[in-house]
Tab-separated table of C-alpha atoms in Angstrom:
chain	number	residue	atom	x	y	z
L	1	UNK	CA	0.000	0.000	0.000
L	2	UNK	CA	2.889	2.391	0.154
L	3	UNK	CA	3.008	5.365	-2.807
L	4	UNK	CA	4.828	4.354	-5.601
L	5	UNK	CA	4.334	0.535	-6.097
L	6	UNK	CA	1.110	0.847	-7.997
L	7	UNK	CA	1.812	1.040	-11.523
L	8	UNK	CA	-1.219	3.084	-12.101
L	9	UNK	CA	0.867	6.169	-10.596
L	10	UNK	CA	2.360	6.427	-13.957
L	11	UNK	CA	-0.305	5.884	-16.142
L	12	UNK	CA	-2.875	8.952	-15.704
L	13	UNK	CA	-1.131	12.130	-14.377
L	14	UNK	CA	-3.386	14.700	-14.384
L	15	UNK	CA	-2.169	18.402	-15.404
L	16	UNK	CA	-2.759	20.935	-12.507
L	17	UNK	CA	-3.532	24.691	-13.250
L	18	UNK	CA	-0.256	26.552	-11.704
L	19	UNK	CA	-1.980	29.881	-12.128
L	20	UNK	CA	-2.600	30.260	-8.741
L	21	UNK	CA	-2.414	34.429	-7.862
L	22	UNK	CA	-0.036	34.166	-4.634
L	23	UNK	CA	2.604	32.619	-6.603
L	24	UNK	CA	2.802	35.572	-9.587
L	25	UNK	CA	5.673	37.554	-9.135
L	26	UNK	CA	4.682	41.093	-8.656
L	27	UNK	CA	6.359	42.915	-11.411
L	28	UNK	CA	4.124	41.116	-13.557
L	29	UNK	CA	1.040	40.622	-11.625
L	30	UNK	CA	0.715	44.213	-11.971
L	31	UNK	CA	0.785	44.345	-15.298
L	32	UNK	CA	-2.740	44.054	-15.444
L	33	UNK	CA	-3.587	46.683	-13.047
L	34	UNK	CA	-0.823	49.479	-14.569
L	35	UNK	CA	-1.469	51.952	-17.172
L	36	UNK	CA	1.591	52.809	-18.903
L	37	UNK	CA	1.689	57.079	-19.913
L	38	UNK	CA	1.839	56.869	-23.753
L	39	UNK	CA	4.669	58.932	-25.186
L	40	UNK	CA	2.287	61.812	-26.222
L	41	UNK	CA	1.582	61.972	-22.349
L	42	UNK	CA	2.253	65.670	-20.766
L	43	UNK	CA	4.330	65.932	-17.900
L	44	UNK	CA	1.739	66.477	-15.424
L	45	UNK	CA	0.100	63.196	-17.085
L	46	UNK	CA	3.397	60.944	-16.599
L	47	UNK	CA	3.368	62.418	-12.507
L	48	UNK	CA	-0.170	61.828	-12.210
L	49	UNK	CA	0.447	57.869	-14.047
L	50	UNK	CA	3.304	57.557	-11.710
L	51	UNK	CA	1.066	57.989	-8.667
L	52	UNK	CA	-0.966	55.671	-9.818
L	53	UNK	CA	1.168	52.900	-10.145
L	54	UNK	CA	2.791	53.792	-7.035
L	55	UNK	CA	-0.456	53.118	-5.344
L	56	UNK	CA	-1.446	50.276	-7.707
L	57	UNK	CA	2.065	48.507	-6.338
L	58	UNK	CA	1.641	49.799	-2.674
L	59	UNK	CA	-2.106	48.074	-2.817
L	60	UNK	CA	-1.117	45.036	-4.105
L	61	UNK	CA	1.560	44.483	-1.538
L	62	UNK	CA	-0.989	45.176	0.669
L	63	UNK	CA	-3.372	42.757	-0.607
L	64	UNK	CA	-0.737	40.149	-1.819
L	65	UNK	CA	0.948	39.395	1.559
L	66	UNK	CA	4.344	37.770	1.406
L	67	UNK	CA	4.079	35.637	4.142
L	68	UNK	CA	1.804	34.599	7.212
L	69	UNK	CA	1.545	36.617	10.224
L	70	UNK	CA	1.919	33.968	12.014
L	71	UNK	CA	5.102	33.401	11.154
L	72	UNK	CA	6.613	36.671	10.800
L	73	UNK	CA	8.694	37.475	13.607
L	74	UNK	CA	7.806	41.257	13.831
L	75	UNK	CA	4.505	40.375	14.054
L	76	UNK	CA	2.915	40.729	17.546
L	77	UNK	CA	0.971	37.909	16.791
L	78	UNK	CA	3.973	35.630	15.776
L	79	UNK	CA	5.464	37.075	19.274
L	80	UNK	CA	2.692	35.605	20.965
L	81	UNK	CA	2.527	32.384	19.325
L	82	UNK	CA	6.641	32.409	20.101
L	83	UNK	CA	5.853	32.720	23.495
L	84	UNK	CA	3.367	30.003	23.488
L	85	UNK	CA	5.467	27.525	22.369
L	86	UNK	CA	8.540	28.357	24.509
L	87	UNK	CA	6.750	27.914	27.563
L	88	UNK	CA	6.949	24.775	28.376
L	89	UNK	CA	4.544	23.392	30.018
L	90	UNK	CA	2.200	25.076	27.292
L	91	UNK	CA	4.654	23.531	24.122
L	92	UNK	CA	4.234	19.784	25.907
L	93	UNK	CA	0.275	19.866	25.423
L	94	UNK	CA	1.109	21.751	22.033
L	95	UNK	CA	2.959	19.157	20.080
L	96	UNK	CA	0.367	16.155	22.131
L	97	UNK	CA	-2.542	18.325	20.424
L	98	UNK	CA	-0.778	18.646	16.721
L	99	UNK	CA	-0.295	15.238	16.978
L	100	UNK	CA	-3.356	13.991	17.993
L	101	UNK	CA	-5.118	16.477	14.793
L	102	UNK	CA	-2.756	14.842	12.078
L	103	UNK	CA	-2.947	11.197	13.353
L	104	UNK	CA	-7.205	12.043	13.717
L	105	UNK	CA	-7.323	13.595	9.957
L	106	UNK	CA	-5.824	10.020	8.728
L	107	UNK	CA	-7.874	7.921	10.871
L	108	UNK	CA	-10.996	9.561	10.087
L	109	UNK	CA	-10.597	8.425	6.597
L	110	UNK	CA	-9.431	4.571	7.714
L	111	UNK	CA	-5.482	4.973	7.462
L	112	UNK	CA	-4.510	2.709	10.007
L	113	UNK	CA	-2.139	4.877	12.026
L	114	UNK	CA	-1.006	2.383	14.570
L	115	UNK	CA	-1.074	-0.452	13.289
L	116	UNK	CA	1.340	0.471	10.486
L	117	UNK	CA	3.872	1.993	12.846
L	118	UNK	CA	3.762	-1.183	15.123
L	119	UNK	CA	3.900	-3.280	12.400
L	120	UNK	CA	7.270	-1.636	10.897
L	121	UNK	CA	8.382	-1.144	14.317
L	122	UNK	CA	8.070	-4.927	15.448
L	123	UNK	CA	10.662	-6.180	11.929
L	124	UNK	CA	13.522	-7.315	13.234
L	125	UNK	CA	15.272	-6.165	10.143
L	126	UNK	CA	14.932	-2.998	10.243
L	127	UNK	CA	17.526	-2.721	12.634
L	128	UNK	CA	20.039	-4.828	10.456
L	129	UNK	CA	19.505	-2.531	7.450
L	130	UNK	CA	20.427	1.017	9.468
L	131	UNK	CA	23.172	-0.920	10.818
L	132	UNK	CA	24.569	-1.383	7.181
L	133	UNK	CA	23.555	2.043	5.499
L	134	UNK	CA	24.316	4.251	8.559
L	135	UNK	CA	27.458	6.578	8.212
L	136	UNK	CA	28.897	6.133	11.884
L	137	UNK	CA	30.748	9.251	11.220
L	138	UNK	CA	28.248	11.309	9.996
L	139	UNK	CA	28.368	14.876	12.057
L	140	UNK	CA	24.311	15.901	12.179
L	141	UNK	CA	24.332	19.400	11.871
L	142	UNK	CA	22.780	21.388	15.527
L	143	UNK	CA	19.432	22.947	13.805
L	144	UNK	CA	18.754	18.952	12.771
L	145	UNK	CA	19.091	17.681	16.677
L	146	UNK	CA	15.867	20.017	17.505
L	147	UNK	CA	12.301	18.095	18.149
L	148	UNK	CA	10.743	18.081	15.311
L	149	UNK	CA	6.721	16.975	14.343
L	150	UNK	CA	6.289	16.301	18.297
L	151	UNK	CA	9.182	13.586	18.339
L	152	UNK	CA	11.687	15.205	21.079
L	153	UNK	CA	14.649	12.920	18.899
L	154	UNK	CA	12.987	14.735	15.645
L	155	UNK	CA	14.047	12.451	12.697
L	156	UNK	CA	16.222	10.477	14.755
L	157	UNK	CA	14.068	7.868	15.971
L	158	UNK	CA	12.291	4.748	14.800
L	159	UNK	CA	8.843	5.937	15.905
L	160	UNK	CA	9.094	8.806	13.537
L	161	UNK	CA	10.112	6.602	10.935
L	162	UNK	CA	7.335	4.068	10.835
L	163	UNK	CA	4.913	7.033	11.395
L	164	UNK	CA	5.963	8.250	8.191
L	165	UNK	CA	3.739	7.059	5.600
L	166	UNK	CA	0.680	7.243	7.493
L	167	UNK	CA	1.457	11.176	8.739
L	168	UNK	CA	2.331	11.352	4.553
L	169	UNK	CA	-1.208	10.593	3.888
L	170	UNK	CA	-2.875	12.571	6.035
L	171	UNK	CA	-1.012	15.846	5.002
L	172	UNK	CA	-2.688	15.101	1.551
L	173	UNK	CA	-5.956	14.611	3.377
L	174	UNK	CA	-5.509	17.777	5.018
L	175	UNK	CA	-4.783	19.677	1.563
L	176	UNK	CA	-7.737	18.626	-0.309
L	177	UNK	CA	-9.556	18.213	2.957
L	178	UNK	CA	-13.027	19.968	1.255
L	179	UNK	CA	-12.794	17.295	-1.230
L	180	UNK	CA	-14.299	14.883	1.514
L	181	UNK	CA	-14.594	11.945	-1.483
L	182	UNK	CA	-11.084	11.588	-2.025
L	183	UNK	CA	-9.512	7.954	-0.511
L	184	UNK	CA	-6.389	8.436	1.258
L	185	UNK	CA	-4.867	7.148	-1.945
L	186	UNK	CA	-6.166	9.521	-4.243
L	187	UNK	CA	-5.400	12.617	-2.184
L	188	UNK	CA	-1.686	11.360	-2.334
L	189	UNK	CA	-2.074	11.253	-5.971
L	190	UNK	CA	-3.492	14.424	-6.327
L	191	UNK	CA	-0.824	16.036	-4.240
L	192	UNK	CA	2.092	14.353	-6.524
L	193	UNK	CA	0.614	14.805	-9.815
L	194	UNK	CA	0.574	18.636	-8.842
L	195	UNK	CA	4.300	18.092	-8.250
L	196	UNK	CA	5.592	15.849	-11.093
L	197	UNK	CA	3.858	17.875	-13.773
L	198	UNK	CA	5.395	21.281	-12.626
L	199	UNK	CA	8.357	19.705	-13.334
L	200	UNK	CA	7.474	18.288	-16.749
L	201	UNK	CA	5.693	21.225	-17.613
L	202	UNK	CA	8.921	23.601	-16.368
L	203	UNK	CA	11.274	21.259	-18.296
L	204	UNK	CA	8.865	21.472	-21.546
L	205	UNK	CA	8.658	25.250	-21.505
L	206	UNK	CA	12.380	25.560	-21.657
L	207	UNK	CA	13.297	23.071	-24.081
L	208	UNK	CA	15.069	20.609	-21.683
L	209	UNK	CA	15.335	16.764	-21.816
L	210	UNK	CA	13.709	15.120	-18.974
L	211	UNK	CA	15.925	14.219	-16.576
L	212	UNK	CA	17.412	10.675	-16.745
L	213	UNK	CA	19.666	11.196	-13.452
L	214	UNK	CA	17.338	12.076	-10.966
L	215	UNK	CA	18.890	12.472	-6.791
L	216	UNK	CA	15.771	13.170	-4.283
L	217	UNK	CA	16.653	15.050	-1.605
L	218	UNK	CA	15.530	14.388	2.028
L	219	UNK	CA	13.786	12.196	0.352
L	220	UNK	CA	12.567	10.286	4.283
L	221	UNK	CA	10.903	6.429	3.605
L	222	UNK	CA	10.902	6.728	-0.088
L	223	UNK	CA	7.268	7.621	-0.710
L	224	UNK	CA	8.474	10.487	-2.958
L	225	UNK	CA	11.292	9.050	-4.526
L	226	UNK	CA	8.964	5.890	-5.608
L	227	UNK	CA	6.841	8.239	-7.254
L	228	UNK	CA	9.717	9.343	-9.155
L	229	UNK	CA	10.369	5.834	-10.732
L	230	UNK	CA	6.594	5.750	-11.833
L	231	UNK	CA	6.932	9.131	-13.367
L	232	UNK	CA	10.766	9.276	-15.492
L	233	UNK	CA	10.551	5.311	-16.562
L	234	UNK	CA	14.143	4.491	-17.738
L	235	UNK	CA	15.969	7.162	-14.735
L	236	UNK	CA	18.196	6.455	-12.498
L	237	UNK	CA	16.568	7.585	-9.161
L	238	UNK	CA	18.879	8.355	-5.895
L	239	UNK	CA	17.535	8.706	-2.280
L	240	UNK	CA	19.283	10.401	0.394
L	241	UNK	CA	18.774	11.424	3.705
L	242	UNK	CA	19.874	11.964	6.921
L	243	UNK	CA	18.210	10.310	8.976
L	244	UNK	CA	19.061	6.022	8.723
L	245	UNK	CA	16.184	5.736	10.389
L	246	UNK	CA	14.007	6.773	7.658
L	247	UNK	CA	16.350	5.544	5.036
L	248	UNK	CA	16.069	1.964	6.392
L	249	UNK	CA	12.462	1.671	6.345
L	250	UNK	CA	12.810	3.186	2.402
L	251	UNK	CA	15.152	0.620	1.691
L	252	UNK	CA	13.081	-2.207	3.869
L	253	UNK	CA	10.490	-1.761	1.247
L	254	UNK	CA	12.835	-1.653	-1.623
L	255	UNK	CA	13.951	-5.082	-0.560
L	256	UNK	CA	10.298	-6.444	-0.074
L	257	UNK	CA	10.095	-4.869	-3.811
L	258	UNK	CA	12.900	-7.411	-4.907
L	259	UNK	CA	12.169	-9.855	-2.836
L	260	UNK	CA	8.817	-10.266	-4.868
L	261	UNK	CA	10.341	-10.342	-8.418
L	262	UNK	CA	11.075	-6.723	-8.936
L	263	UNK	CA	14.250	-4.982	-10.242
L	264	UNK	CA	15.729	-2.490	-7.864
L	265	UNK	CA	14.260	0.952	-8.210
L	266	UNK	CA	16.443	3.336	-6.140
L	267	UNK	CA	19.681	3.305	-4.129
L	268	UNK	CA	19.813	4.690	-1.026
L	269	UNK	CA	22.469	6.582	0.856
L	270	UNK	CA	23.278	7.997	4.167
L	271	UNK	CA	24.154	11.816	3.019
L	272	UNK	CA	24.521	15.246	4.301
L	273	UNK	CA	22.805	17.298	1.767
L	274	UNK	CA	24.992	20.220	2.348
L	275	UNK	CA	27.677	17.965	1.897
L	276	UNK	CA	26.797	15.402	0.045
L	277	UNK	CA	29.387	12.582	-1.292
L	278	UNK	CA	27.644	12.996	-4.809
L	279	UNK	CA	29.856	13.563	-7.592
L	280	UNK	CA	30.350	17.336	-9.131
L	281	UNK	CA	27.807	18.030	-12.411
L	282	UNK	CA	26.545	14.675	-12.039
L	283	UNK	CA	23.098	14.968	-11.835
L	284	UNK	CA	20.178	16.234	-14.280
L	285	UNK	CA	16.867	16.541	-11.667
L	286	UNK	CA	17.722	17.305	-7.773
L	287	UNK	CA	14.287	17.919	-6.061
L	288	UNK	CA	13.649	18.687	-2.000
L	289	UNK	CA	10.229	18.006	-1.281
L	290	UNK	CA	8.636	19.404	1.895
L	291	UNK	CA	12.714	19.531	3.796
L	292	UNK	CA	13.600	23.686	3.100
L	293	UNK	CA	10.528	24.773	6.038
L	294	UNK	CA	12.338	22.440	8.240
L	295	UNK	CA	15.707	24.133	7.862
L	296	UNK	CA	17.080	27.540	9.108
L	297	UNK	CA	18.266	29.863	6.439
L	298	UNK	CA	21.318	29.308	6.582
L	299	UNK	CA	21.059	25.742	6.229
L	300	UNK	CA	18.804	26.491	3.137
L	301	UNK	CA	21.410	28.780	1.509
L	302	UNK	CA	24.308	25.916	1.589
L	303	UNK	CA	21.706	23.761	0.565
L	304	UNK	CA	21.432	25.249	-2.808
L	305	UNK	CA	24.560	26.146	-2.564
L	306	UNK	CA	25.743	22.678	-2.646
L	307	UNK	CA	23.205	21.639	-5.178
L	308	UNK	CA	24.805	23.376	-7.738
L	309	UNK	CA	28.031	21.872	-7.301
L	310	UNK	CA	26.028	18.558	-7.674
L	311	UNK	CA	23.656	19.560	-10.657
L	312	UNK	CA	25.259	19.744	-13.928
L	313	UNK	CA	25.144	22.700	-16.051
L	314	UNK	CA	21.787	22.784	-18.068
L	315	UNK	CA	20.082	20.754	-15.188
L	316	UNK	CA	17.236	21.703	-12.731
L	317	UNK	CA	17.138	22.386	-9.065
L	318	UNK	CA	13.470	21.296	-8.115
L	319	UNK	CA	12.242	22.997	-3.858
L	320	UNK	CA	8.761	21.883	-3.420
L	321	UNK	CA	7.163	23.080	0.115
L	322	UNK	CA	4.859	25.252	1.912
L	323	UNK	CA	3.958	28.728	-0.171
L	324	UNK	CA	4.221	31.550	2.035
L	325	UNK	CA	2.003	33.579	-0.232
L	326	UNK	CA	-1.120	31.219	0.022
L	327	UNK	CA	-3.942	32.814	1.268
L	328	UNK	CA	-5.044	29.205	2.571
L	329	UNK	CA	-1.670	29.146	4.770
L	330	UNK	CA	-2.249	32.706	5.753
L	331	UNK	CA	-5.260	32.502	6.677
L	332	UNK	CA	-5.158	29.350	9.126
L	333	UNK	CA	-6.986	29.218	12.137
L	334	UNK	CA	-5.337	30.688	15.177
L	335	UNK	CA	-5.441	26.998	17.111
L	336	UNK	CA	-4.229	25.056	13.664
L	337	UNK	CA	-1.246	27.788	13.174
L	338	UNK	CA	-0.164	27.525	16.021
L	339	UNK	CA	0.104	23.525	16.806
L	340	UNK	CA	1.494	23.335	13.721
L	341	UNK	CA	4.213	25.962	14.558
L	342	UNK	CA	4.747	24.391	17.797
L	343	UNK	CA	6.082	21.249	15.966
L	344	UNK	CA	8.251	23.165	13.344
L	345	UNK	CA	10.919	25.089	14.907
L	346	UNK	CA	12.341	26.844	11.510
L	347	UNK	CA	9.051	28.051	10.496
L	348	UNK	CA	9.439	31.805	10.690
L	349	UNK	CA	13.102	31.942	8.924
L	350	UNK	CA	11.985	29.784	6.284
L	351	UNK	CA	8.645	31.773	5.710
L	352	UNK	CA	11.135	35.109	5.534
L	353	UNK	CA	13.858	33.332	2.969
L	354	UNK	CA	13.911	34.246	-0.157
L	355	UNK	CA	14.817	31.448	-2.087
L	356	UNK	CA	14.051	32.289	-5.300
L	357	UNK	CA	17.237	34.860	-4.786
L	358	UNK	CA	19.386	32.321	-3.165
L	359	UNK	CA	18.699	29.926	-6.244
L	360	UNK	CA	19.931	32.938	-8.575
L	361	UNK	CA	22.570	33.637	-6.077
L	362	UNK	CA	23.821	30.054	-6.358
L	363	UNK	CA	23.953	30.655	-10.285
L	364	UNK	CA	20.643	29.327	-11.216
L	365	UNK	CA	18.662	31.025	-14.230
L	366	UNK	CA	14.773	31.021	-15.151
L	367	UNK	CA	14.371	30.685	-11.617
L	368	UNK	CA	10.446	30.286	-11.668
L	369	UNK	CA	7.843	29.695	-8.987
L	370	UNK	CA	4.567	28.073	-9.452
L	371	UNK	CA	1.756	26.521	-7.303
L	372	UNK	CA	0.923	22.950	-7.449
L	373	UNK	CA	-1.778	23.431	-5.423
L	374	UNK	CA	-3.187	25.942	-3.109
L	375	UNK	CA	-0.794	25.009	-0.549
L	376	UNK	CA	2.516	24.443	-2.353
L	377	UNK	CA	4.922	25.870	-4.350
L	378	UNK	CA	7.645	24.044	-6.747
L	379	UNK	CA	10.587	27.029	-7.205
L	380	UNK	CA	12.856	25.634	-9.650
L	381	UNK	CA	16.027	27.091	-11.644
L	382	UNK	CA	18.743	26.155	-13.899
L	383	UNK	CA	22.024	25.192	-13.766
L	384	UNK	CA	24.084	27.595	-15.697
């Protein structure tokens, strides 16, 4: 049952409308609400049109937030919320309650929660395979060693690893929650397709090959970099994280997958994304999905950083995660915001970052954003 085995994952992507209004950039956004002065115009005419796109710009900023308030840190309301969750009495019950609403939002539509984790949790192999894909000298970097989705160890335990895939579909669930028909299953789908074909379409509207080399980032239990298989046939796919927790439950299933007949799909490794062992220019498609809002900015800058060292010229950096500008983020309940900020301790620096500029920075071109649903953004750039 796990995302990615089925082949009909690669037979009927469905094209998702990326037109979304919090992810235009505003230069041209306003395009459409700016009257250019002709060249006949007098001078008092060009002041007068100047004004008025001064205000047009000054309203849409306004209007077109660039991130929550929630998680803006000179907000008074993000103060408060800060406050919350550093007292701690008040940040125990927190990450207990944001628990308890993701775990009921998968049960409610008969994901089996626990059983899955104890079922992982009670293989005696997992164990053996960490054992044998764990870098004993790996140095985890400090902002990784914070709690993290109410697990005090954050990715560094096996309960958070065989919670996974059941915590995977219920933030799909939660995206298309109005769309109360949806299976588990086909709110997963939903949520990749919206991610797979920004990436074809970005790769078709510049002329580029589709990737054949293809290294997913943080890419947890696999779930993601399954769905890559399904959707570049003939690629060779990569998974690394840091966690060996997480990478020896992917690569439990991988050998279930060959166990039962099948050729292997993906290799596996230990890595430090912001020092990875991957070779220089080696790689056409490097994606991070849903890993930049759990990183400081710092840690997302060498993160990019290092991608391009990794990418090779004429390939694409791929950073799929939250969209600060959607209104549906923005506007969150005050309870929802702030159990869900209580479990994610980078959330205002990485709702500040600007990544598109640390992807041009890091000598990416055609950097483009673009929703893949009301929730998400794909950024992706370039190699030069």
């Amino acid at each position: 049952n796990n995302l990615g085995f089925n082949p009909y994952f690669g037979t009927m992507l469905t094209s998702v409308n990326s037109r979304c209004a919090p992810c235009k950039p505003l230069d041209n956004a306003s395009k459409s609400v700016i009257t250019r002065p002709t060249y006949a115009s007098k001078a008092i005419g060009a002041r007068s049109s100047s004004r008025r796109i001064a205000t047009a710009l000054r309203a849409q900023a306004a209007e077109e937030k660039l991130q929550p308030d929630w998680a803006n840190k000179d907000m008074l309301l993000s103060k408060f919320v800060n406050f919350l969750i550093n007292t701690k009495p008040l940040y125990s019950l927190m990450k207990v309650l944001a628990k308890r609403a993701l775990k009921s939002s998968a049960e409610e539509r008969g994901v089996s929660w626990d059983g899955h984790a104890k079922r992982l949790m009670s293989d005696a192999e997992l164990k053996q395979i960490k054992e044998e894909m764990e870098n004993k000298s790996m140095v985890y970097p400090s902002y990784y060693l914070q709690p993290f989705h109410a697990y005090d160890e954050g990715n560094l335990n096996w309960l958070a690893a065989c919670e996974v895939e059941p915590a995977t579909y219920a933030m799909a669930i939660r995206t298309f929650k109005s769309e109360t028909d949806l299976t588990p299953m086909e709110a997963q789908f939903k949520l990749r397709s919206g991610i797979t074909s920004a990436i074809k379409d970005y790769h078709a509207t510049h002329n580029l090959p589709l990737p054949t080399n293809i290294v997913d980032v943080g890419c947890s239990t696999g779930i993601s970099t399954r769905w890559f298989v399904n959707e570049f046939p003939g690629a060779k796919v990569t998974g690394t994280d840091l966690s060996p927790h997480f990478l020896a439950v992917a690569e439990l299933e991988e050998r279930r997958h060959i166990r039962e007949g099948g050729a292997r799909r993906v290799n596996y490794m230990h890595d430090k994304a912001e020092d990875s062992v991957l070779e220089s220019s080696s790689v056409d498609l490097m994606s991070f999905q849903f890993v930049m809002h759990e990183c400081p900015g710092e840690a997302i800058r060498n993160l990019v950083k290092e991608s391009a060292r990794v990418v090779r010229p004429g390939g694409v950096l791929s950073i799929v995660d939250n969209n600060p500008r959607s209104k549906t983020i923005q506007n969150l309940p005050p309870a929802l915001f702030t159990l869900m900020k209580s479990t994610e301790p980078w959330s205002d620096e990485y709702y500040a970052y600007d990544i598109e500029q640390c992807l041009r920075d890091a000598g990416y071109t055609e950097v483009t954003t673009v929703c893949t649903d009301h929730r998400h953004r794909a950024i992706m750039g370039i190699r030069a």
